């Protein structure tokens, strides 16, 4: 998205009946970019992805200051590694855009193209993901910025390596197979996406152009899953003969320390539940800069990497990060919770999601064996997680428990507000009592089903 275009949109929007300037507001489910922020319970929300997912520490700190000056000071990192700024107003979005420009942060036009978070510095990287992203944007600019593409169209360029993107699903995947060859696949992650073309960079870019043309022809809102297989094979007659090894869709190892070949340490940090206050982020970045960090890389998993620390500075940085609300160790239970902003930060939410999350971690350890995601949604909109999960949705009547679904789905069980702690304890005990040896929490809940869980929650 062009920042200058965003500011122009703000300046030239039509006036309402009171003479105040208006802005285009996106419907929920669209991508809330700078030119079209989304209305939420705490004001307007903007989502952006800097070019390559890369920032200097000064740029990130300036972005945090802008979030505090023009929004409510809350920033989020999404599950896909994009940034969100909350609590904006119509008259402050243009000011935010100006500050982003002044900081030298480039936010490209068109949909986000997610790249391997350590592109260019991961010694195990197969090929240059950043160069491929630039080539795609320059060659296919008109297609990528077409208004006929779905607002949330997702593209991934995976250069491979230790921190590849095999676990991230996308409409279109461009995956390095060697230093020269790239695989193009659609609709899935590293294991499930359907390959359509393979070859050198020019052939891969051409194939992506063909897919974008198909999607534009189908019309706005259509995704890769909507392309008719016969139409796809007509465009890519050799697709059934492609030989490749699917990537194992393992989760990225974000939190913790990682050593590069030059001896420098990468420290992965995660804001608690992906959300942070500008003041905490600025304090952390100031400390990191003083200890030699030189860059930030946003990453899937709701966090980012600090690049350039020396080994002797890492322990102090980890202590400081924890003090400001960031996780620095892998395997923490918060990794398995997707929590929205919640009451107190969002006017649409019916409960404080993060407060409940902490109580759940303490009272129901059986939920956190790594086999499931717990989605805590303050209302039925489900902003924090777009996939089926063990979901607790807030409402005026209390809570809706959904065993494997979205926040807007019909609850499998309704829980009165005052009984939530009791229900948590009963659910945890039911899992502990019924789980077979070697069985995961997900498998146990599936076996118990809605009837078994409902019976457990109703027992006194």
CSV table of N, CA and C in Angstrom, one decimal, residues 169-275:
chain,number,residue,atom,x,y,z
A,169,UNK,N,-0.2,-21.3,5.7
A,169,UNK,CA,-1.0,-21.5,4.5
A,169,UNK,C,-1.1,-20.3,3.7
A,170,UNK,N,-1.4,-20.4,2.4
A,170,UNK,CA,-1.5,-19.3,1.5
A,170,UNK,C,-2.3,-19.6,0.3
A,171,UNK,N,-2.9,-18.6,-0.4
A,171,UNK,CA,-3.5,-18.8,-1.7
A,171,UNK,C,-2.5,-19.2,-2.7
A,172,UNK,N,-1.4,-18.5,-2.7
A,172,UNK,CA,-0.3,-18.8,-3.7
A,172,UNK,C,1.0,-18.9,-2.9
A,173,UNK,N,1.7,-20.0,-3.1
A,173,UNK,CA,3.0,-20.3,-2.5
A,173,UNK,C,4.1,-20.3,-3.6
A,174,UNK,N,5.2,-19.6,-3.4
A,174,UNK,CA,6.4,-19.7,-4.2
A,174,UNK,C,7.5,-20.2,-3.3
A,175,UNK,N,8.0,-21.4,-3.6
A,175,UNK,CA,8.9,-22.1,-2.7
A,175,UNK,C,10.2,-22.5,-3.4
A,176,UNK,N,11.3,-22.1,-2.8
A,176,UNK,CA,12.6,-22.4,-3.4
A,176,UNK,C,12.8,-23.9,-3.4
A,177,UNK,N,13.2,-24.5,-4.5
A,177,UNK,CA,13.6,-25.9,-4.6
A,177,UNK,C,15.1,-26.1,-4.8
A,178,UNK,N,15.7,-25.0,-5.3
A,178,UNK,CA,17.2,-25.0,-5.4
A,178,UNK,C,17.6,-23.6,-5.5
A,179,UNK,N,18.9,-23.3,-5.8
A,179,UNK,CA,19.3,-21.9,-5.9
A,179,UNK,C,18.6,-21.2,-7.1
A,180,UNK,N,18.2,-22.0,-8.1
A,180,UNK,CA,17.7,-21.4,-9.3
A,180,UNK,C,16.2,-21.7,-9.5
A,181,UNK,N,15.7,-22.8,-9.0
A,181,UNK,CA,14.3,-23.2,-9.3
A,181,UNK,C,13.3,-22.9,-8.1
A,182,UNK,N,12.1,-22.6,-8.5
A,182,UNK,CA,11.0,-22.3,-7.6
A,182,UNK,C,9.8,-23.1,-7.9
A,183,UNK,N,9.1,-23.6,-6.9
A,183,UNK,CA,7.8,-24.3,-7.1
A,183,UNK,C,6.7,-23.3,-6.8
A,184,UNK,N,5.7,-23.3,-7.6
A,184,UNK,CA,4.5,-22.5,-7.4
A,184,UNK,C,3.3,-23.4,-7.1
A,185,UNK,N,2.7,-23.2,-6.0
A,185,UNK,CA,1.5,-24.1,-5.6
A,185,UNK,C,0.4,-23.2,-5.0
A,186,UNK,N,-0.8,-23.7,-4.9
A,186,UNK,CA,-1.9,-22.9,-4.5
A,186,UNK,C,-2.7,-23.6,-3.3
A,187,UNK,N,-3.3,-22.8,-2.5
A,187,UNK,CA,-4.3,-23.3,-1.6
A,187,UNK,C,-3.8,-24.3,-0.6
A,188,UNK,N,-2.9,-23.8,0.3
A,188,UNK,CA,-2.5,-24.8,1.4
A,188,UNK,C,-1.2,-24.4,2.0
A,189,UNK,N,-0.6,-25.3,2.8
A,189,UNK,CA,0.7,-25.0,3.4
A,189,UNK,C,1.7,-25.9,2.7
A,190,UNK,N,2.9,-26.1,3.3
A,190,UNK,CA,3.9,-26.8,2.7
A,190,UNK,C,3.6,-28.2,2.4
A,191,UNK,N,2.7,-28.8,3.1
A,191,UNK,CA,2.3,-30.2,2.8
A,191,UNK,C,1.1,-30.3,1.9
A,192,UNK,N,0.1,-29.4,2.0
A,192,UNK,CA,-1.2,-29.6,1.4
A,192,UNK,C,-1.4,-28.8,0.1
A,193,UNK,N,-0.6,-27.8,-0.1
A,193,UNK,CA,-0.8,-27.0,-1.3
A,193,UNK,C,-0.7,-27.8,-2.6
A,194,UNK,N,-1.4,-27.4,-3.6
A,194,UNK,CA,-1.4,-28.1,-4.9
A,194,UNK,C,-0.4,-27.5,-5.9
A,195,UNK,N,0.7,-28.2,-6.3
A,195,UNK,CA,1.7,-27.6,-7.2
A,195,UNK,C,1.1,-27.4,-8.6
A,196,UNK,N,1.5,-26.3,-9.2
A,196,UNK,CA,1.0,-26.0,-10.5
A,196,UNK,C,2.1,-25.8,-11.5
A,197,UNK,N,3.3,-25.4,-11.0
A,197,UNK,CA,4.4,-25.1,-11.9
A,197,UNK,C,5.7,-25.1,-11.1
A,198,UNK,N,6.8,-25.4,-11.9
A,198,UNK,CA,8.1,-25.4,-11.3
A,198,UNK,C,9.1,-25.0,-12.3
A,199,UNK,N,10.2,-24.3,-11.9
A,199,UNK,CA,11.2,-23.8,-12.9
A,199,UNK,C,11.9,-22.6,-12.4
A,200,UNK,N,12.7,-22.0,-13.2
A,200,UNK,CA,13.5,-20.8,-12.8
A,200,UNK,C,12.5,-19.6,-12.4
A,201,UNK,N,13.2,-18.6,-11.9
A,201,UNK,CA,12.4,-17.4,-11.4
A,201,UNK,C,11.4,-16.9,-12.4
A,202,UNK,N,11.9,-16.7,-13.6
A,202,UNK,CA,11.0,-16.1,-14.6
A,202,UNK,C,9.7,-17.0,-14.9
A,203,UNK,N,9.9,-18.3,-14.9
A,203,UNK,CA,8.8,-19.2,-15.1
A,203,UNK,C,7.8,-19.1,-13.9
A,204,UNK,N,8.4,-19.1,-12.7
A,204,UNK,CA,7.6,-19.0,-11.5
A,204,UNK,C,6.8,-17.7,-11.4
A,205,UNK,N,7.4,-16.6,-11.8
A,205,UNK,CA,6.7,-15.3,-11.8
A,205,UNK,C,5.6,-15.3,-12.8
A,206,UNK,N,5.8,-15.9,-14.0
A,206,UNK,CA,4.8,-16.1,-15.0
A,206,UNK,C,3.6,-16.9,-14.5
A,207,UNK,N,3.9,-18.0,-13.8
A,207,UNK,CA,2.8,-18.8,-13.3
A,207,UNK,C,2.0,-18.1,-12.2
A,208,UNK,N,2.7,-17.3,-11.4
A,208,UNK,CA,1.9,-16.5,-10.4
A,208,UNK,C,1.0,-15.5,-11.1
A,209,UNK,N,1.5,-14.9,-12.2
A,209,UNK,CA,0.7,-14.0,-13.0
A,209,UNK,C,-0.5,-14.7,-13.6
A,210,UNK,N,-0.4,-15.9,-14.0
A,210,UNK,CA,-1.5,-16.7,-14.6
A,210,UNK,C,-2.6,-16.9,-13.5
A,211,UNK,N,-2.1,-17.2,-12.3
A,211,UNK,CA,-3.0,-17.5,-11.2
A,211,UNK,C,-3.8,-16.2,-10.8
A,212,UNK,N,-3.0,-15.1,-10.7
A,212,UNK,CA,-3.7,-13.8,-10.4
A,212,UNK,C,-4.7,-13.4,-11.5
A,213,UNK,N,-4.3,-13.7,-12.7
A,213,UNK,CA,-5.3,-13.4,-13.8
A,213,UNK,C,-6.6,-14.2,-13.7
A,214,UNK,N,-6.4,-15.5,-13.3
A,214,UNK,CA,-7.6,-16.3,-13.1
A,214,UNK,C,-8.4,-15.8,-12.0
A,215,UNK,N,-7.8,-15.4,-10.9
A,215,UNK,CA,-8.5,-14.9,-9.7
A,215,UNK,C,-9.2,-13.6,-10.1
A,216,UNK,N,-8.6,-12.7,-10.8
A,216,UNK,CA,-9.2,-11.4,-11.2
A,216,UNK,C,-10.4,-11.7,-12.1
A,217,UNK,N,-10.3,-12.7,-13.0
A,217,UNK,CA,-11.4,-13.0,-13.9
A,217,UNK,C,-12.6,-13.5,-13.1
A,218,UNK,N,-12.3,-14.3,-12.1
A,218,UNK,CA,-13.4,-14.9,-11.2
A,218,UNK,C,-14.1,-13.8,-10.5
A,219,UNK,N,-13.4,-12.7,-10.1
A,219,UNK,CA,-14.0,-11.6,-9.4
A,219,UNK,C,-13.6,-11.5,-8.0
A,220,UNK,N,-13.9,-10.3,-7.4
A,220,UNK,CA,-13.5,-9.9,-6.1
A,220,UNK,C,-14.1,-10.9,-5.1
A,221,UNK,N,-13.2,-11.2,-4.1
A,221,UNK,CA,-13.7,-12.2,-3.1
A,221,UNK,C,-13.3,-13.6,-3.3
A,222,UNK,N,-12.9,-13.9,-4.6
A,222,UNK,CA,-12.6,-15.3,-4.9
A,222,UNK,C,-11.2,-15.6,-4.4
A,223,UNK,N,-11.0,-16.8,-3.9
A,223,UNK,CA,-9.6,-17.2,-3.5
A,223,UNK,C,-9.2,-18.4,-4.3
A,224,UNK,N,-7.9,-18.9,-4.1
A,224,UNK,CA,-7.4,-19.9,-4.9
A,224,UNK,C,-8.2,-21.2,-4.8
A,225,UNK,N,-8.9,-21.5,-3.7
A,225,UNK,CA,-9.7,-22.6,-3.5
A,225,UNK,C,-10.9,-22.6,-4.5
A,226,UNK,N,-11.2,-21.4,-5.0
A,226,UNK,CA,-12.4,-21.3,-5.9
A,226,UNK,C,-12.1,-21.5,-7.3
A,227,UNK,N,-10.8,-21.7,-7.7
A,227,UNK,CA,-10.5,-22.0,-9.1
A,227,UNK,C,-10.9,-23.4,-9.5
A,228,UNK,N,-11.6,-23.5,-10.6
A,228,UNK,CA,-12.1,-24.8,-11.1
A,228,UNK,C,-10.9,-25.6,-11.5
A,229,UNK,N,-10.7,-26.9,-11.0
A,229,UNK,CA,-9.6,-27.7,-11.3
A,229,UNK,C,-9.4,-27.8,-12.9
A,230,UNK,N,-10.5,-28.0,-13.6
A,230,UNK,CA,-10.3,-28.1,-15.1
A,230,UNK,C,-9.7,-26.9,-15.7
A,231,UNK,N,-10.2,-25.7,-15.2
A,231,UNK,CA,-9.6,-24.4,-15.7
A,231,UNK,C,-8.1,-24.3,-15.3
A,232,UNK,N,-7.8,-24.8,-14.1
A,232,UNK,CA,-6.4,-24.7,-13.7
A,232,UNK,C,-5.5,-25.6,-14.6
A,233,UNK,N,-6.0,-26.8,-14.9
A,233,UNK,CA,-5.2,-27.7,-15.7
A,233,UNK,C,-5.1,-27.2,-17.1
A,234,UNK,N,-6.1,-26.5,-17.6
A,234,UNK,CA,-6.0,-25.9,-18.9
A,234,UNK,C,-4.9,-24.9,-19.0
A,235,UNK,N,-4.7,-24.1,-17.9
A,235,UNK,CA,-3.6,-23.1,-17.9
A,235,UNK,C,-2.3,-23.8,-17.6
A,236,UNK,N,-2.3,-24.9,-16.8
A,236,UNK,CA,-1.0,-25.5,-16.4
A,236,UNK,C,-1.1,-27.0,-16.8
A,237,UNK,N,-1.0,-27.4,-18.0
A,237,UNK,CA,-1.2,-28.8,-18.4
A,237,UNK,C,-0.1,-29.7,-17.9
A,238,UNK,N,1.0,-29.2,-17.4
A,238,UNK,CA,2.1,-30.1,-16.9
A,238,UNK,C,2.0,-30.3,-15.4
A,239,UNK,N,1.0,-29.7,-14.8
A,239,UNK,CA,1.0,-29.7,-13.3
A,239,UNK,C,0.9,-31.1,-12.7
A,240,UNK,N,0.3,-32.0,-13.3
A,240,UNK,CA,0.1,-33.3,-12.7
A,240,UNK,C,1.4,-34.1,-12.7
A,241,UNK,N,2.4,-33.7,-13.5
A,241,UNK,CA,3.7,-34.4,-13.6
A,241,UNK,C,4.8,-33.8,-12.8
A,242,UNK,N,4.4,-32.8,-11.9
A,242,UNK,CA,5.5,-32.2,-11.1
A,242,UNK,C,6.0,-33.1,-10.0
A,243,UNK,N,7.3,-33.2,-9.9
A,243,UNK,CA,7.8,-34.0,-8.9
A,243,UNK,C,8.5,-33.1,-7.8
A,244,UNK,N,8.0,-33.2,-6.6
A,244,UNK,CA,8.6,-32.4,-5.6
A,244,UNK,C,8.4,-33.1,-4.2
A,245,UNK,N,9.2,-32.7,-3.2
A,245,UNK,CA,9.0,-33.2,-1.9
A,245,UNK,C,8.3,-32.2,-1.0
A,246,UNK,N,7.1,-32.5,-0.6
A,246,UNK,CA,6.3,-31.6,0.3
A,246,UNK,C,7.1,-31.3,1.5
A,247,UNK,N,7.0,-30.0,1.9
A,247,UNK,CA,7.7,-29.5,3.2
A,247,UNK,C,6.8,-29.9,4.4
A,248,UNK,N,7.5,-30.4,5.4
A,248,UNK,CA,6.8,-30.7,6.6
A,248,UNK,C,6.3,-29.4,7.3
A,249,UNK,N,5.0,-29.3,7.5
A,249,UNK,CA,4.5,-28.0,8.1
A,249,UNK,C,4.7,-28.0,9.6
A,250,UNK,N,5.9,-27.9,10.0
A,250,UNK,CA,6.2,-27.8,11.4
A,250,UNK,C,6.2,-26.3,11.8
A,251,UNK,N,5.8,-26.0,13.1
A,251,UNK,CA,5.7,-24.7,13.5
A,251,UNK,C,7.1,-24.0,13.6
A,252,UNK,N,7.2,-22.7,13.3
A,252,UNK,CA,8.5,-22.0,13.3
A,252,UNK,C,8.9,-21.9,14.7
A,253,UNK,N,10.2,-22.1,14.9
A,253,UNK,CA,10.8,-22.0,16.3
A,253,UNK,C,11.1,-20.5,16.5
A,254,UNK,N,10.2,-19.8,17.1
A,254,UNK,CA,10.3,-18.3,17.2
A,254,UNK,C,11.0,-17.9,18.5
A,255,UNK,N,10.4,-18.1,19.6
A,255,UNK,CA,10.9,-17.7,20.9
A,255,UNK,C,12.2,-18.4,21.2
A,256,UNK,N,13.2,-17.7,21.8
A,256,UNK,CA,14.4,-18.4,22.2
A,256,UNK,C,15.6,-17.8,21.4
A,257,UNK,N,16.8,-18.3,21.6
A,257,UNK,CA,18.0,-17.8,21.0
A,257,UNK,C,18.5,-18.8,19.9
A,258,UNK,N,19.0,-18.2,18.8
A,258,UNK,CA,19.5,-18.9,17.7
A,258,UNK,C,20.8,-18.2,17.2
A,259,UNK,N,21.8,-19.1,16.9
A,259,UNK,CA,23.1,-18.5,16.6
A,259,UNK,C,23.4,-18.6,15.1
A,260,UNK,N,23.8,-17.5,14.5
A,260,UNK,CA,24.2,-17.5,13.1
A,260,UNK,C,25.6,-17.8,12.9
A,261,UNK,N,26.0,-18.0,11.6
A,261,UNK,CA,27.4,-18.5,11.3
A,261,UNK,C,28.4,-17.4,11.7
A,262,UNK,N,28.1,-16.2,11.8
A,262,UNK,CA,29.0,-15.1,12.1
A,262,UNK,C,29.1,-15.0,13.7
A,263,UNK,N,28.5,-15.9,14.4
A,263,UNK,CA,28.5,-15.8,15.8
A,263,UNK,C,27.5,-14.9,16.5
A,264,UNK,N,26.8,-14.1,15.7
A,264,UNK,CA,25.8,-13.2,16.3
A,264,UNK,C,24.6,-14.1,16.7
A,265,UNK,N,23.9,-13.5,17.7
A,265,UNK,CA,22.7,-14.2,18.2
A,265,UNK,C,21.5,-13.6,17.8
A,266,UNK,N,20.5,-14.4,17.4
A,266,UNK,CA,19.2,-13.9,17.1
A,266,UNK,C,18.3,-14.3,18.3
A,267,UNK,N,17.6,-13.3,18.8
A,267,UNK,CA,16.7,-13.5,19.9
A,267,UNK,C,15.3,-13.4,19.5
A,268,UNK,N,14.5,-14.5,19.6
A,268,UNK,CA,13.1,-14.4,19.2
A,268,UNK,C,12.2,-14.1,20.4
A,269,UNK,N,11.4,-13.1,20.3
A,269,UNK,CA,10.5,-12.7,21.4
A,269,UNK,C,9.1,-12.6,20.9
A,270,UNK,N,8.2,-12.9,21.8
A,270,UNK,CA,6.7,-12.9,21.5
A,270,UNK,C,6.0,-12.0,22.6
A,271,UNK,N,5.3,-10.9,22.1
A,271,UNK,CA,4.5,-10.2,23.1
A,271,UNK,C,3.4,-11.2,23.6
A,272,UNK,N,3.0,-11.0,24.8
A,272,UNK,CA,2.0,-11.9,25.4
A,272,UNK,C,0.8,-11.9,24.6
A,273,UNK,N,0.4,-13.0,24.0
A,273,UNK,CA,-0.8,-13.2,23.2
A,273,UNK,C,-0.7,-12.3,21.9
A,274,UNK,N,0.5,-11.9,21.5
A,274,UNK,CA,0.7,-11.1,20.3
A,274,UNK,C,0.4,-9.6,20.5
A,275,UNK,N,0.1,-9.2,21.7
A,275,UNK,CA,-0.3,-7.8,21.9
A,275,UNK,C,0.7,-7.1,22.9
